[in-house]
XYZ file of C-alpha atoms in Angstrom:
424
model
C -20.925 -1.652 -13.426
C -17.629 -2.819 -14.884
C -16.974 -6.504 -15.124
C -14.509 -8.045 -12.679
C -12.036 -8.901 -15.444
C -11.757 -5.232 -16.444
C -10.530 -4.386 -12.946
C -7.678 -6.930 -13.048
C -4.212 -5.870 -14.174
C -2.107 -3.815 -11.714
C -1.050 -6.853 -9.676
C 0.023 -8.701 -12.807
C 2.304 -5.775 -13.700
C 3.677 -5.551 -10.159
C 3.998 -9.349 -10.191
C 6.610 -9.092 -12.941
C 8.936 -7.857 -10.182
C 8.648 -11.349 -8.681
C 9.960 -12.860 -11.916
C 12.956 -10.658 -12.594
C 16.426 -12.012 -13.450
C 17.365 -11.830 -9.770
C 14.713 -14.457 -9.072
C 16.099 -16.595 -11.858
C 19.681 -16.368 -10.584
C 18.725 -16.966 -6.935
C 16.416 -19.900 -7.620
C 18.698 -21.507 -10.197
C 21.683 -21.212 -7.842
C 19.658 -22.579 -4.910
C 18.512 -25.591 -6.921
C 21.915 -26.278 -8.472
C 23.836 -26.024 -5.185
C 21.353 -27.289 -2.582
C 18.875 -29.328 -4.603
C 15.371 -29.232 -3.084
C 16.526 -27.818 0.297
C 15.051 -24.311 -0.158
C 11.709 -25.192 -1.754
C 10.047 -24.057 1.490
C 11.590 -20.610 1.165
C 10.027 -20.075 -2.267
C 6.602 -21.216 -1.022
C 6.762 -19.145 2.167
C 7.940 -16.078 0.265
C 5.036 -16.341 -2.139
C 2.484 -16.612 0.679
C 3.908 -13.521 2.381
C 4.032 -11.724 -0.969
C 0.265 -12.157 -1.438
C -0.499 -10.351 1.804
C 2.064 -7.609 1.186
C 0.974 -6.857 -2.374
C -2.695 -6.762 -1.412
C -1.980 -4.270 1.382
C 0.008 -2.113 -1.022
C -2.761 -2.087 -3.618
C -5.376 -1.410 -0.950
C -3.470 1.653 0.243
C -3.357 3.072 -3.298
C -7.015 2.343 -4.035
C -8.514 3.580 -0.771
C -6.401 6.709 -0.301
C -5.692 7.624 -3.941
C -2.007 7.910 -3.006
C 0.990 5.623 -3.316
C 3.058 4.465 -0.350
C 5.905 6.915 -1.160
C 3.386 9.777 -1.456
C 1.783 8.861 1.848
C 5.132 8.615 3.631
C 6.310 11.831 1.994
C 3.340 13.617 3.524
C 3.774 12.056 6.976
C 7.555 12.302 7.455
C 7.809 15.958 8.489
C 11.557 16.177 9.031
C 13.148 16.878 5.620
C 16.382 15.092 6.537
C 14.517 12.001 7.714
C 12.514 12.042 4.485
C 15.710 12.324 2.433
C 17.342 9.495 4.382
C 14.326 7.281 3.767
C 14.395 8.220 0.088
C 18.111 7.351 -0.108
C 17.659 3.785 1.135
C 14.622 3.314 -1.114
C 16.567 4.691 -4.080
C 19.478 2.317 -3.370
C 17.026 -0.564 -3.340
C 15.602 0.582 -6.675
C 19.108 0.802 -8.132
C 19.884 -2.728 -6.876
C 16.769 -3.847 -8.673
C 17.964 -2.148 -11.857
C 21.300 -3.931 -11.622
C 19.597 -7.328 -11.514
C 17.210 -6.597 -14.350
C 19.651 -4.969 -16.763
C 22.314 -7.608 -16.157
C 19.748 -10.369 -16.652
C 18.662 -8.903 -19.980
C 22.302 -8.531 -21.021
C 23.080 -12.160 -20.176
C 20.008 -13.323 -22.120
C 21.016 -11.353 -25.225
C 24.526 -12.786 -24.913
C 23.185 -16.342 -24.730
C 20.737 -15.877 -27.605
C 22.753 -13.713 -30.013
C 26.308 -13.594 -28.678
C 26.097 -9.850 -27.979
C 28.722 -8.417 -25.594
C 27.271 -7.932 -22.115
C 27.772 -4.164 -22.167
C 25.819 -3.811 -25.425
C 23.148 -6.135 -24.106
C 22.748 -3.978 -20.990
C 22.432 -0.836 -23.095
C 19.771 -2.472 -25.291
C 17.828 -3.681 -22.234
C 17.877 -0.155 -20.792
C 16.732 1.338 -24.081
C 13.780 -1.033 -24.353
C 12.771 -0.163 -20.788
C 12.645 3.520 -21.804
C 10.301 2.618 -24.689
C 8.009 0.695 -22.319
C 7.942 3.627 -19.918
C 7.044 6.002 -22.730
C 4.121 3.703 -23.548
C 2.985 3.989 -19.932
C 3.263 7.769 -19.849
C 1.732 8.458 -23.279
C -0.757 5.623 -23.802
C -1.869 5.175 -20.194
C -1.682 2.383 -17.625
C -3.966 -0.005 -19.504
C -1.726 -0.232 -22.577
C 1.319 -0.583 -20.317
C -0.436 -3.480 -18.583
C -1.154 -5.222 -21.893
C 2.499 -5.038 -22.948
C 3.896 -6.197 -19.605
C 1.338 -9.017 -19.263
C 2.358 -10.204 -22.724
C 5.969 -10.373 -21.578
C 4.761 -12.158 -18.431
C 3.255 -14.891 -20.601
C 6.593 -15.324 -22.401
C 8.374 -15.529 -19.042
C 5.980 -18.203 -17.768
C 6.369 -20.375 -20.873
C 10.147 -19.963 -20.972
C 10.720 -21.048 -17.384
C 8.119 -23.803 -16.971
C 8.719 -25.743 -20.196
C 11.862 -27.422 -18.855
C 10.041 -28.843 -15.823
C 7.450 -30.435 -18.117
C 10.211 -32.047 -20.156
C 12.221 -33.226 -17.122
C 9.922 -33.463 -14.059
C 11.432 -33.197 -10.561
C 11.482 -35.941 -7.938
C 8.218 -35.780 -5.990
C 9.780 -37.088 -2.761
C 12.514 -34.452 -2.984
C 9.956 -31.686 -3.447
C 7.973 -32.830 -0.390
C 11.144 -33.058 1.685
C 12.070 -29.544 0.560
C 8.900 -28.177 2.165
C 10.403 -28.836 5.625
C 12.081 -25.585 6.853
C 15.815 -26.018 7.439
C 19.228 -24.660 6.448
C 22.634 -26.154 5.735
C 25.255 -23.567 6.667
C 25.735 -19.878 5.954
C 25.549 -20.380 2.181
C 21.983 -21.643 2.336
C 20.961 -18.730 4.582
C 22.518 -16.307 2.068
C 20.516 -17.886 -0.740
C 17.343 -17.909 1.365
C 17.740 -14.163 1.970
C 18.414 -13.734 -1.734
C 15.279 -15.686 -2.701
C 13.144 -13.663 -0.301
C 14.698 -10.415 -1.501
C 13.842 -11.433 -5.036
C 10.351 -12.623 -4.130
C 9.228 -9.856 -1.762
C 10.795 -6.917 -3.539
C 10.618 -3.495 -1.862
C 10.194 -1.667 -5.144
C 7.171 -3.874 -5.936
C 5.587 -2.696 -2.688
C 6.116 0.930 -3.679
C 5.081 0.332 -7.292
C 1.871 -1.631 -6.676
C 0.287 1.154 -4.623
C 1.071 3.584 -7.461
C -0.134 1.203 -10.196
C -3.454 0.669 -8.403
C -3.775 4.415 -7.802
C -3.091 5.271 -11.451
C -5.455 2.619 -12.802
C -8.400 3.675 -10.648
C -7.621 7.383 -10.234
C -10.843 9.390 -10.596
C -10.857 12.873 -12.057
C -10.102 15.441 -9.388
C -8.575 12.961 -6.918
C -5.228 14.736 -7.001
C -2.940 11.770 -7.588
C 0.630 12.016 -8.713
C -0.399 10.959 -12.189
C -1.465 14.532 -12.786
C -0.287 17.890 -11.640
C -2.280 18.062 -8.435
C -0.264 15.713 -6.244
C 0.133 18.372 -3.558
C -3.614 18.713 -3.011
C -5.090 17.048 0.093
C -5.962 13.413 -0.441
C -9.727 12.869 -0.578
C -11.496 10.580 1.862
C -12.306 6.987 0.757
C -16.005 7.859 0.394
C -15.123 10.810 -1.860
C -12.968 8.598 -4.076
C -15.715 6.003 -4.418
C -18.164 8.701 -5.470
C -15.731 10.190 -8.009
C -14.966 6.778 -9.515
C -18.525 5.579 -9.657
C -17.270 2.180 -8.478
C -17.688 1.040 -4.852
C -14.318 0.761 -3.119
C -15.336 -2.632 -1.745
C -15.781 -3.888 -5.326
C -12.331 -2.631 -6.295
C -10.788 -4.364 -3.287
C -12.575 -7.613 -4.118
C -11.244 -7.450 -7.667
C -7.796 -6.628 -6.289
C -7.782 -9.792 -4.191
C -8.443 -11.787 -7.369
C -5.804 -9.764 -9.209
C -3.170 -10.406 -6.531
C -4.113 -14.093 -6.263
C -3.717 -14.668 -10.001
C -0.427 -12.769 -10.088
C 1.017 -14.628 -7.097
C -0.086 -18.033 -8.380
C 1.719 -17.327 -11.659
C 4.810 -15.883 -9.992
C 4.986 -18.624 -7.345
C 4.587 -21.410 -9.879
C 7.262 -20.013 -12.184
C 9.723 -19.371 -9.335
C 9.214 -22.875 -8.021
C 9.670 -24.321 -11.499
C 13.009 -22.513 -11.860
C 14.319 -24.013 -8.614
C 12.927 -27.480 -9.414
C 14.413 -27.411 -12.921
C 17.838 -26.731 -11.440
C 17.411 -29.220 -8.586
C 16.305 -32.038 -10.912
C 18.789 -31.437 -13.715
C 21.698 -29.279 -12.556
C 22.421 -30.371 -8.965
C 26.059 -31.349 -8.664
C 26.862 -30.401 -12.263
C 29.988 -28.190 -12.285
C 29.477 -24.569 -13.324
C 25.694 -24.574 -13.094
C 25.605 -22.014 -10.289
C 25.815 -19.334 -13.006
C 23.235 -18.430 -15.633
C 25.657 -19.131 -18.465
C 26.598 -22.493 -16.978
C 22.959 -23.389 -16.371
C 22.114 -22.532 -19.992
C 24.996 -24.698 -21.262
C 23.970 -27.622 -19.032
C 20.338 -27.348 -20.081
C 21.407 -27.261 -23.720
C 23.572 -30.352 -23.303
C 21.168 -32.307 -21.092
C 17.685 -31.342 -22.249
C 18.275 -30.015 -25.733
C 18.276 -26.660 -27.549
C 14.520 -26.085 -27.220
C 14.566 -26.028 -23.394
C 17.758 -23.968 -23.279
C 16.512 -21.438 -25.828
C 13.149 -21.022 -24.105
C 15.032 -20.504 -20.838
C 17.077 -17.708 -22.418
C 13.996 -16.151 -24.038
C 12.231 -16.203 -20.646
C 15.263 -14.545 -19.075
C 15.230 -11.821 -21.748
C 11.502 -11.152 -21.314
C 12.065 -11.075 -17.560
C 14.770 -8.434 -17.864
C 12.816 -6.256 -20.310
C 9.545 -6.326 -18.364
C 10.929 -6.021 -14.853
C 13.361 -3.192 -15.611
C 10.468 -1.024 -16.848
C 8.464 -1.721 -13.667
C 11.578 -1.029 -11.585
C 12.150 2.314 -13.312
C 8.466 3.192 -12.766
C 8.901 2.427 -9.047
C 12.071 4.521 -8.833
C 10.353 7.531 -10.368
C 7.439 7.159 -7.943
C 9.814 6.880 -4.964
C 11.574 10.114 -5.929
C 8.363 12.002 -6.624
C 6.533 10.786 -3.523
C 9.330 11.372 -1.026
C 11.232 14.335 -2.466
C 8.241 15.906 -4.279
C 10.316 16.482 -7.387
C 10.102 15.034 -10.870
C 13.157 14.306 -12.992
C 12.751 13.919 -16.773
C 12.174 10.266 -17.563
C 15.110 9.874 -19.943
C 17.574 11.615 -17.617
C 16.569 9.509 -14.639
C 16.694 6.266 -16.599
C 20.158 7.033 -17.916
C 21.455 7.740 -14.419
C 20.003 4.547 -12.914
C 21.507 2.484 -15.741
C 25.043 3.544 -14.868
C 25.724 1.081 -11.973
C 24.625 -1.941 -14.022
C 26.635 -0.857 -17.065
C 29.717 -0.234 -14.897
C 29.452 -3.753 -13.461
C 29.119 -5.218 -16.945
C 32.033 -3.175 -18.283
C 34.236 -4.200 -15.342
C 33.738 -7.874 -16.072
C 32.211 -8.682 -12.668
C 30.564 -12.106 -12.494
C 26.975 -11.308 -13.601
C 25.323 -14.160 -11.700
C 27.070 -13.225 -8.446
C 26.030 -9.604 -9.000
C 22.429 -10.742 -9.455
C 22.422 -12.810 -6.257
C 24.061 -10.054 -4.190
C 21.606 -7.483 -5.528
C 18.769 -9.635 -4.208
C 20.383 -9.680 -0.758
C 20.412 -5.862 -0.851
C 16.729 -5.971 -1.704
C 16.092 -8.287 1.234
C 17.556 -5.702 3.615
C 15.302 -3.045 2.116
C 12.117 -5.030 2.762
C 11.495 -3.915 6.381
C 11.750 -0.224 5.417
C 8.835 -0.706 3.008
C 6.903 -3.404 4.834
C 6.756 -1.954 8.362
C 5.318 1.418 7.259
C 2.883 -0.368 4.937
C 1.511 -2.576 7.721
C 1.355 0.374 10.118
C -0.436 2.684 7.675
C -2.987 0.129 6.506
C -3.914 -0.618 10.129
C -4.851 3.021 10.886
C -8.452 4.209 10.763
C -7.253 7.737 10.014
C -5.634 6.484 6.800
C -8.017 3.822 5.455
C -11.188 4.455 7.439
C -13.434 1.398 7.555
C -11.110 -0.411 5.143
C -8.257 -0.559 7.660
C -6.717 -3.970 8.373
C -8.397 -6.427 10.632
C -6.417 -7.455 13.708
C -5.461 -10.818 12.195
C -4.189 -9.129 9.009
C -2.025 -6.729 10.985
C -0.716 -9.642 13.074
C 0.220 -11.539 9.901
C 2.013 -8.455 8.546
C 3.918 -8.032 11.791
C 4.885 -11.718 11.786
C 6.206 -11.424 8.216
C 8.215 -8.338 9.145
C 9.724 -10.013 12.205
C 10.642 -13.116 10.198
C 12.363 -11.142 7.465
C 14.286 -8.954 9.918
C 15.368 -12.041 11.905
C 16.564 -13.755 8.722
C 18.648 -10.731 7.751
C 20.121 -10.497 11.280
C 21.017 -14.203 11.138
C 22.613 -13.691 7.729
C 24.796 -10.875 9.058
C 25.866 -12.932 12.048
C 26.768 -15.959 9.900
C 28.676 -13.909 7.340
C 30.702 -11.795 9.784
C 31.408 -14.578 12.297
C 32.262 -17.135 9.621
C 29.893 -19.640 11.222
């Protein structure tokens, strides 16, 4: 029987989506503008993310199919399936915008490269990482991405160790509250960056690919159109009990979310403790300059290195998710290079047009927040069905928690729309 550690990995790769440049921009802006006010949003988002990512991985492991594949087989109307694909594809493109722009900003801060060139380099590196995944297999891809995850964690937590936050402010920030429409916008942005729709789609595929047994007919091979085997069949083909895989997955998701939650919280606390009220620090460039002036070149450089690793790792996971979305819902495959070049266009256009990169990052996370219900509601519904997961279907309390998370996120987005359009 394989050791537990060997089974860990997919959640750490999917967890990179929780540490993308959009997270950095949203959390830095929240800390710089509102201090410790939105600490509770980061904590709540991470708790909900644990449940959501576990359900996504469970679907992939038990059924041998990703969420897009499962939905593609269940949505019979071709126009409805295309409409669903379109919103999911727009979400994936919003993710790409955040990740490519973040990598471009990091290269500009570190080496003075023009943003457009930095975006092109970030996109090129993501293609290399995807080629590693397709040619060397999921395990090698995991090793590379987890290495980048370590760089991200060091880069974004070092500053908090050098300049610790105010403990009383952190505790006060755990009390849920808002201060005007701007704080609601940032809360939606933080949640969109924390609970990312493309991570929900990707994690089910990553878990499927990692534990796909021969003959299971997953999309990793050429037999994706074959009927999905029953959970008992998959367990027999793998030679590993499904219950053992799910137990390992809970550890995998827990480790990934602890890392992601700690780093996200550190980003907000670093800004709240050192950048609150400092002019210009609501942008990545301004935050870097303030960190350089206030805490020294080591903290500022590590921050920029973390941002670069974040962009490089998360854009490859985002591209992987986009390819899975297209294949699962439209049942077509586009050559990797062609698809990656197309999805890079919006980010490169924004960089070429001179649009404020930090504002683009924050707004992209709001777009992601609106895409969450379209991924989350089907996920909760599917994982609660006996016909889909058999005896591994959700317990009643798990389904209730998933429904509560969905209702909260939809209510937050509705409140955001009301505040923005009424000027309240």
